[in-house]
mmCIF file of C-alpha atoms in Angstrom:
data_model
loop_
_atom_site.group_PDB
_atom_site.id
_atom_site.type_symbol
_atom_site.label_atom_id
_atom_site.label_comp_id
_atom_site.label_asym_id
_atom_site.label_seq_id
_atom_site.Cartn_x
_atom_site.Cartn_y
_atom_site.Cartn_z
ATOM 1 C CA MET A 1 31.394 32.162 121.015
ATOM 2 C CA ALA A 2 33.407 34.872 122.762
ATOM 3 C CA PRO A 3 33.809 38.127 120.816
ATOM 4 C CA ARG A 4 37.124 38.680 119.083
ATOM 5 C CA THR A 5 39.292 40.981 121.213
ATOM 6 C CA PRO A 6 40.702 43.939 119.244
ATOM 7 C CA SER A 7 44.483 44.203 119.075
ATOM 8 C CA ARG A 8 44.231 47.477 120.967
ATOM 9 C CA PRO A 9 41.680 48.483 123.615
ATOM 10 C CA VAL A 10 38.825 50.651 122.357
ATOM 11 C CA GLY A 11 38.637 54.121 123.892
ATOM 12 C CA THR A 12 40.936 56.777 125.297
ATOM 13 C CA VAL A 13 42.605 57.249 128.667
ATOM 14 C CA THR A 14 40.581 59.317 131.151
ATOM 15 C CA ARG A 15 41.951 61.648 133.808
ATOM 16 C CA GLY A 16 41.595 58.810 136.283
ATOM 17 C CA THR A 17 40.349 60.944 139.171
ATOM 18 C CA THR A 18 38.875 58.794 141.930
ATOM 19 C CA ASN A 19 38.175 58.845 145.646
ATOM 20 C CA PRO A 20 36.976 56.299 148.206
ATOM 21 C CA ASN A 21 33.173 56.204 148.451
ATOM 22 C CA ARG A 22 32.769 58.385 145.380
ATOM 23 C CA LEU A 23 30.309 55.964 143.765
ATOM 24 C CA ARG A 24 28.409 54.851 146.860
ATOM 25 C CA ARG A 25 25.081 56.315 145.694
ATOM 26 C CA MET A 26 25.261 54.515 142.364
ATOM 27 C CA ASP A 27 26.391 51.268 144.027
ATOM 28 C CA ARG A 28 23.540 51.311 146.528
ATOM 29 C CA TRP A 29 21.010 51.868 143.775
ATOM 30 C CA ILE A 30 22.489 49.006 141.734
ATOM 31 C CA ALA A 31 22.381 46.692 144.751
ATOM 32 C CA ALA A 32 18.750 47.623 145.451
ATOM 33 C CA THR A 33 17.448 47.416 141.887
ATOM 34 C CA HIS A 34 19.671 44.769 140.274
ATOM 35 C CA GLY A 35 20.531 42.577 143.258
ATOM 36 C CA ALA A 36 17.846 39.989 142.497
ATOM 37 C CA ALA A 37 19.071 39.645 138.896
ATOM 38 C CA LEU A 38 22.634 39.153 140.124
ATOM 39 C CA ARG A 39 21.491 36.435 142.521
ATOM 40 C CA ARG A 40 19.697 34.646 139.686
ATOM 41 C CA SER A 41 22.628 34.944 137.293
ATOM 42 C CA PRO A 42 24.631 31.741 136.748
ATOM 43 C CA ASP A 43 27.761 33.897 136.464
ATOM 44 C CA PRO A 44 27.252 37.194 138.359
ATOM 45 C CA VAL A 45 30.223 39.107 136.976
ATOM 46 C CA ALA A 46 30.228 42.905 137.300
ATOM 47 C CA VAL A 47 32.620 45.156 135.398
ATOM 48 C CA ASP A 48 33.962 48.418 136.804
ATOM 49 C CA LEU A 49 34.868 50.009 133.482
ATOM 50 C CA GLY A 50 37.442 52.794 133.645
ATOM 51 C CA TYR A 51 37.986 52.607 137.410
ATOM 52 C CA GLY A 52 40.758 55.197 137.252
ATOM 53 C CA ALA A 53 44.134 55.763 138.843
ATOM 54 C CA SER A 54 43.227 53.873 142.034
ATOM 55 C CA PRO A 55 41.252 50.641 142.493
ATOM 56 C CA TRP A 56 38.961 51.831 145.301
ATOM 57 C CA THR A 57 35.737 51.911 143.311
ATOM 58 C CA ALA A 58 36.164 48.294 142.190
ATOM 59 C CA VAL A 59 36.978 47.152 145.726
ATOM 60 C CA GLU A 60 33.892 48.932 147.062
ATOM 61 C CA LEU A 61 31.661 47.616 144.282
ATOM 62 C CA LEU A 62 32.533 44.039 145.244
ATOM 63 C CA LEU A 63 31.764 44.670 148.911
ATOM 64 C CA ARG A 64 28.415 46.314 148.136
ATOM 65 C CA LEU A 65 27.270 43.750 145.599
ATOM 66 C CA ARG A 66 28.065 40.878 147.923
ATOM 67 C CA THR A 67 25.590 42.213 150.466
ATOM 68 C CA VAL A 68 22.853 41.268 147.978
ATOM 69 C CA ALA A 69 24.587 38.668 145.770
ATOM 70 C CA PRO A 70 27.155 36.687 147.792
ATOM 71 C CA HIS A 71 28.688 35.038 144.722
ATOM 72 C CA ALA A 72 29.185 38.252 142.725
ATOM 73 C CA ARG A 73 32.584 38.860 141.170
ATOM 74 C CA VAL A 74 34.059 42.160 139.971
ATOM 75 C CA VAL A 75 36.505 42.781 137.155
ATOM 76 C CA GLY A 76 38.070 46.234 136.986
ATOM 77 C CA ILE A 77 38.944 47.181 133.403
ATOM 78 C CA GLU A 78 41.263 50.067 132.561
ATOM 79 C CA ILE A 79 42.690 51.241 129.260
ATOM 80 C CA ASP A 80 45.902 52.506 130.902
ATOM 81 C CA PRO A 81 48.182 49.492 131.512
ATOM 82 C CA ALA A 82 50.052 51.315 134.294
ATOM 83 C CA ARG A 83 46.804 51.634 136.248
ATOM 84 C CA VAL A 84 46.130 47.930 135.815
ATOM 85 C CA ALA A 85 49.594 47.052 137.119
ATOM 86 C CA ALA A 86 49.104 49.357 140.123
ATOM 87 C CA ALA A 87 45.744 47.746 140.930
ATOM 88 C CA GLN A 88 46.719 44.089 140.640
ATOM 89 C CA PRO A 89 48.237 43.865 144.163
ATOM 90 C CA TYR A 90 44.675 44.478 145.421
ATOM 91 C CA GLU A 91 43.290 41.394 143.704
ATOM 92 C CA ARG A 92 41.534 38.901 145.939
ATOM 93 C CA GLU A 93 38.926 36.201 145.682
ATOM 94 C CA GLY A 94 36.208 37.633 143.460
ATOM 95 C CA LEU A 95 38.209 40.690 142.344
ATOM 96 C CA MET A 96 40.603 41.046 139.420
ATOM 97 C CA PHE A 97 41.901 43.785 137.128
ATOM 98 C CA ARG A 98 42.375 43.616 133.362
ATOM 99 C CA HIS A 99 43.655 45.835 130.559
ATOM 100 C CA GLY A 100 40.949 46.868 128.110
ATOM 101 C CA GLY A 101 38.330 49.351 127.018
ATOM 102 C CA PHE A 102 34.850 49.447 125.526
ATOM 103 C CA GLU A 103 35.351 46.024 123.954
ATOM 104 C CA VAL A 104 35.162 44.577 127.537
ATOM 105 C CA PRO A 105 37.715 41.782 127.073
ATOM 106 C CA LEU A 106 36.033 38.983 129.012
ATOM 107 C CA PRO A 107 35.172 35.492 127.744
ATOM 108 C CA GLY A 108 31.452 35.908 128.451
ATOM 109 C CA GLY A 109 28.898 38.663 128.895
ATOM 110 C CA PRO A 110 28.883 40.370 132.302
ATOM 111 C CA ALA A 111 25.704 40.696 134.341
ATOM 112 C CA LEU A 112 26.588 44.322 135.081
ATOM 113 C CA ILE A 113 28.777 47.007 133.545
ATOM 114 C CA ARG A 114 29.286 50.178 135.549
ATOM 115 C CA ALA A 115 30.929 53.072 133.676
ATOM 116 C CA ALA A 116 31.176 56.136 135.914
ATOM 117 C CA ASN A 117 32.827 59.377 134.808
ATOM 118 C CA VAL A 118 34.126 57.668 131.658
ATOM 119 C CA LEU A 119 32.166 59.325 128.828
ATOM 120 C CA ARG A 120 32.520 62.846 130.226
ATOM 121 C CA GLN A 121 35.476 63.569 127.907
ATOM 122 C CA TYR A 122 33.771 62.202 124.785
ATOM 123 C CA ASP A 123 31.597 64.100 122.323
ATOM 124 C CA GLU A 124 27.840 63.765 122.696
ATOM 125 C CA GLU A 125 27.678 62.244 119.214
ATOM 126 C CA GLN A 126 29.851 59.340 120.365
ATOM 127 C CA VAL A 127 27.675 58.277 123.277
ATOM 128 C CA ALA A 128 25.052 56.242 121.405
ATOM 129 C CA ALA A 129 27.695 54.066 119.727
ATOM 130 C CA VAL A 130 29.453 53.413 123.051
ATOM 131 C CA TRP A 131 26.150 52.546 124.716
ATOM 132 C CA GLU A 132 25.289 50.167 121.891
ATOM 133 C CA ARG A 133 28.686 48.497 122.059
ATOM 134 C CA LEU A 134 28.538 48.010 125.838
ATOM 135 C CA CYS A 135 24.926 46.819 125.836
ATOM 136 C CA ALA A 136 25.838 44.230 123.203
ATOM 137 C CA ARG A 137 28.376 42.798 125.656
ATOM 138 C CA LEU A 138 25.832 42.262 128.435
ATOM 139 C CA ALA A 139 24.624 38.839 129.417
ATOM 140 C CA PRO A 140 20.865 38.217 129.078
ATOM 141 C CA GLY A 141 19.181 40.231 131.804
ATOM 142 C CA GLY A 142 22.323 42.336 132.232
ATOM 143 C CA LEU A 143 22.485 46.030 133.099
ATOM 144 C CA LEU A 144 24.708 48.916 132.008
ATOM 145 C CA VAL A 145 24.893 51.903 134.364
ATOM 146 C CA GLU A 146 26.618 54.981 132.935
ATOM 147 C CA GLY A 147 26.820 58.380 134.581
ATOM 148 C CA THR A 148 28.726 61.189 136.204
ATOM 149 C CA CYS A 149 29.296 62.404 139.752
ATOM 150 C CA ASP A 150 31.285 65.059 141.566
ATOM 151 C CA GLU A 151 34.662 64.321 143.138
ATOM 152 C CA ILE A 152 33.308 63.124 146.492
ATOM 153 C CA GLY A 153 30.008 61.645 145.368
ATOM 154 C CA ARG A 154 27.577 64.244 146.705
ATOM 155 C CA ARG A 155 25.798 64.683 143.361
ATOM 156 C CA HIS A 156 25.339 61.975 140.788
ATOM 157 C CA VAL A 157 23.196 61.335 137.695
ATOM 158 C CA TRP A 158 23.210 58.075 135.765
ATOM 159 C CA VAL A 159 21.421 56.257 132.957
ATOM 160 C CA ALA A 160 20.496 52.578 133.297
ATOM 161 C CA LEU A 161 20.408 50.545 130.100
ATOM 162 C CA GLY A 162 19.521 46.979 129.185
ATOM 163 C CA PRO A 163 20.429 45.065 126.031
ATOM 164 C CA GLU A 164 17.550 46.885 124.318
ATOM 165 C CA GLY A 165 18.883 50.355 125.193
ATOM 166 C CA PRO A 166 18.308 53.097 127.797
ATOM 167 C CA ARG A 167 15.618 52.583 130.419
ATOM 168 C CA THR A 168 15.849 55.184 133.175
ATOM 169 C CA VAL A 169 17.685 58.247 134.463
ATOM 170 C CA THR A 170 18.418 58.547 138.191
ATOM 171 C CA PHE A 171 19.289 61.754 140.031
ATOM 172 C CA ALA A 172 20.915 61.300 143.454
ATOM 173 C CA ALA A 173 22.246 63.810 145.961
ATOM 174 C CA ARG A 174 23.446 64.363 149.482
ATOM 175 C CA LEU A 175 20.434 66.419 150.430
ATOM 176 C CA GLY A 176 22.143 68.474 153.104
ATOM 177 C CA SER A 177 24.360 70.087 150.474
ATOM 178 C CA LEU A 178 21.620 70.677 147.889
ATOM 179 C CA GLU A 179 20.187 74.146 147.388
ATOM 180 C CA ARG A 180 17.771 73.098 144.630
ATOM 181 C CA PRO A 181 17.321 69.983 142.458
ATOM 182 C CA SER A 182 18.645 71.716 139.341
ATOM 183 C CA ASP A 183 22.057 71.847 141.053
ATOM 184 C CA LEU A 184 22.347 68.289 139.740
ATOM 185 C CA ALA A 185 22.422 69.605 136.163
ATOM 186 C CA GLU A 186 26.196 70.019 136.324
ATOM 187 C CA ARG A 187 26.487 66.236 136.776
ATOM 188 C CA LEU A 188 24.206 65.150 133.943
ATOM 189 C CA PRO A 189 25.795 62.360 131.873
ATOM 190 C CA LYS A 190 27.189 63.234 128.476
ATOM 191 C CA ALA A 191 24.005 62.226 126.652
ATOM 192 C CA LEU A 192 22.063 64.929 128.520
ATOM 193 C CA ILE A 193 24.393 67.615 129.803
ATOM 194 C CA HIS A 194 24.265 69.723 126.636
ATOM 195 C CA ARG A 195 20.470 69.317 126.515
ATOM 196 C CA ASN A 196 19.756 71.288 129.673
ATOM 197 C CA VAL A 197 18.353 74.177 127.621
ATOM 198 C CA PRO A 198 14.813 75.441 127.021
ATOM 199 C CA GLY A 199 12.877 73.152 124.721
ATOM 200 C CA GLU A 200 14.569 69.968 125.910
ATOM 201 C CA PRO A 201 12.777 67.509 128.233
ATOM 202 C CA VAL A 202 15.553 67.310 130.834
ATOM 203 C CA HIS A 203 15.470 71.103 131.215
ATOM 204 C CA ALA A 204 11.693 71.026 131.676
ATOM 205 C CA PHE A 205 11.969 68.256 134.268
ATOM 206 C CA LEU A 206 14.563 70.120 136.344
ATOM 207 C CA ARG A 207 12.482 73.307 136.083
ATOM 208 C CA ASP A 208 9.405 71.484 137.366
ATOM 209 C CA PHE A 209 11.431 69.764 140.083
ATOM 210 C CA ASP A 210 12.747 73.127 141.289
ATOM 211 C CA ARG A 211 9.187 74.433 141.456
ATOM 212 C CA ALA A 212 8.073 71.382 143.447
ATOM 213 C CA TRP A 213 11.075 71.827 145.751
ATOM 214 C CA ALA A 214 10.139 75.458 146.355
ATOM 215 C CA ALA A 215 6.517 74.507 147.046
ATOM 216 C CA ALA A 216 7.726 71.877 149.527
ATOM 217 C CA ALA A 217 9.676 74.458 151.562
ATOM 218 C CA PRO A 218 7.343 74.093 154.610
ATOM 219 C CA TYR A 219 8.511 70.469 154.906
ATOM 220 C CA ALA A 220 12.094 71.666 155.461
ATOM 221 C CA SER A 221 11.278 72.052 159.153
ATOM 222 C CA TYR A 222 11.111 68.221 159.222
ATOM 223 C CA GLY A 223 14.438 67.919 157.422
ATOM 224 C CA ALA A 224 15.749 67.957 153.855
ATOM 225 C CA ARG A 225 14.726 64.323 153.357
ATOM 226 C CA GLN A 226 11.036 65.038 153.999
ATOM 227 C CA ARG A 227 11.178 68.068 151.727
ATOM 228 C CA TRP A 228 12.738 65.950 148.958
ATOM 229 C CA ILE A 229 10.120 63.213 149.322
ATOM 230 C CA ARG A 230 7.316 65.748 149.087
ATOM 231 C CA ALA A 231 8.882 67.397 146.028
ATOM 232 C CA VAL A 232 9.325 64.038 144.283
ATOM 233 C CA ARG A 233 5.741 63.093 145.064
ATOM 234 C CA ASP A 234 4.520 66.368 143.559
ATOM 235 C CA VAL A 235 6.673 66.205 140.423
ATOM 236 C CA SER A 236 5.542 62.606 139.832
ATOM 237 C CA ALA A 237 2.080 63.956 138.995
ATOM 238 C CA ASP A 238 3.455 65.160 135.648
ATOM 239 C CA TRP A 239 6.534 62.978 135.084
ATOM 240 C CA PRO A 240 6.938 59.159 134.987
ATOM 241 C CA VAL A 241 8.802 58.804 138.279
ATOM 242 C CA LEU A 242 9.585 55.233 139.332
ATOM 243 C CA GLY A 243 10.099 53.615 142.701
ATOM 244 C CA GLY A 244 8.676 54.801 145.970
ATOM 245 C CA THR A 245 9.484 56.359 149.301
ATOM 246 C CA SER A 246 12.131 53.765 150.165
ATOM 247 C CA ARG A 247 14.314 55.042 147.293
ATOM 248 C CA TRP A 248 13.264 58.686 147.478
ATOM 249 C CA ARG A 249 14.354 58.907 151.096
ATOM 250 C CA GLN A 250 17.876 58.011 149.904
ATOM 251 C CA GLY A 251 17.957 61.323 148.024
ATOM 252 C CA GLU A 252 17.110 59.671 144.689
ATOM 253 C CA VAL A 253 14.565 60.114 141.956
ATOM 254 C CA THR A 254 14.357 57.837 138.908
ATOM 255 C CA VAL A 255 12.535 58.836 135.722
ATOM 256 C CA ARG A 256 11.829 56.820 132.596
ATOM 257 C CA TRP A 257 14.378 57.537 129.882
ATOM 258 C CA GLU A 258 11.831 58.242 127.160
ATOM 259 C CA ALA A 259 10.514 61.206 129.180
ATOM 260 C CA LEU A 260 13.947 62.865 129.299
ATOM 261 C CA ALA A 261 15.523 61.680 126.049
ATOM 262 C CA PRO A 262 16.974 64.456 123.859
ATOM 263 C CA ARG A 263 14.754 65.740 121.103
ATOM 264 C CA ALA A 264 15.769 64.692 117.603
ATOM 265 C CA GLY A 265 18.020 67.240 115.930
#
């Protein structure tokens, strides 16, 4: 049975800032890690939740997902009805726009919900309830990806969650513009950004990553990518880093959520 849709969308209007290609790093990671699940899904619907004042991120998500799941469909959901009306002329086969919020007003559970730069304006104490609500809307085997990036997508950090809750945290950067890994701290998602202080796991991870980056300085003569790969390899000795060189060379590092989760209290 489809969930009852509230009379009003759940959530508040965001600033709506968006740019073409802003979410490319997140999209590429989703395609690489969730593409097989989308291909297996009987109804591979992806939601671009809170796409903003322009529809570009939803348009791009469809194009990127279809490289790995040709039958994928994307629904852009926005809480501001004026933004929905402005986006609807861009609808095409496999792409539509709907008015809504965290209730995700679709008849079934989506295989993917992407919520980028949506929770930034919320209080940290609100994040867990939003995560729980969105995860409850996922189809079996579905994925929620929630995170934050800068205005042109050079630096991005996101959390991946399944119906059971958070799984991983991914840090991604345009390496040519990165001075040190801890530069990514300013783009931590809401669940972590206020925890980048001594005594918290995410602070310790970024500290250790900076040290590994400094130790890998000799590899800079081979390029920032080789330096990053070496630093990730070194930091993985003490932290549960996932994936391998094929993802690291993209300027990514993914760590299990439980290693970075905020300490109680």
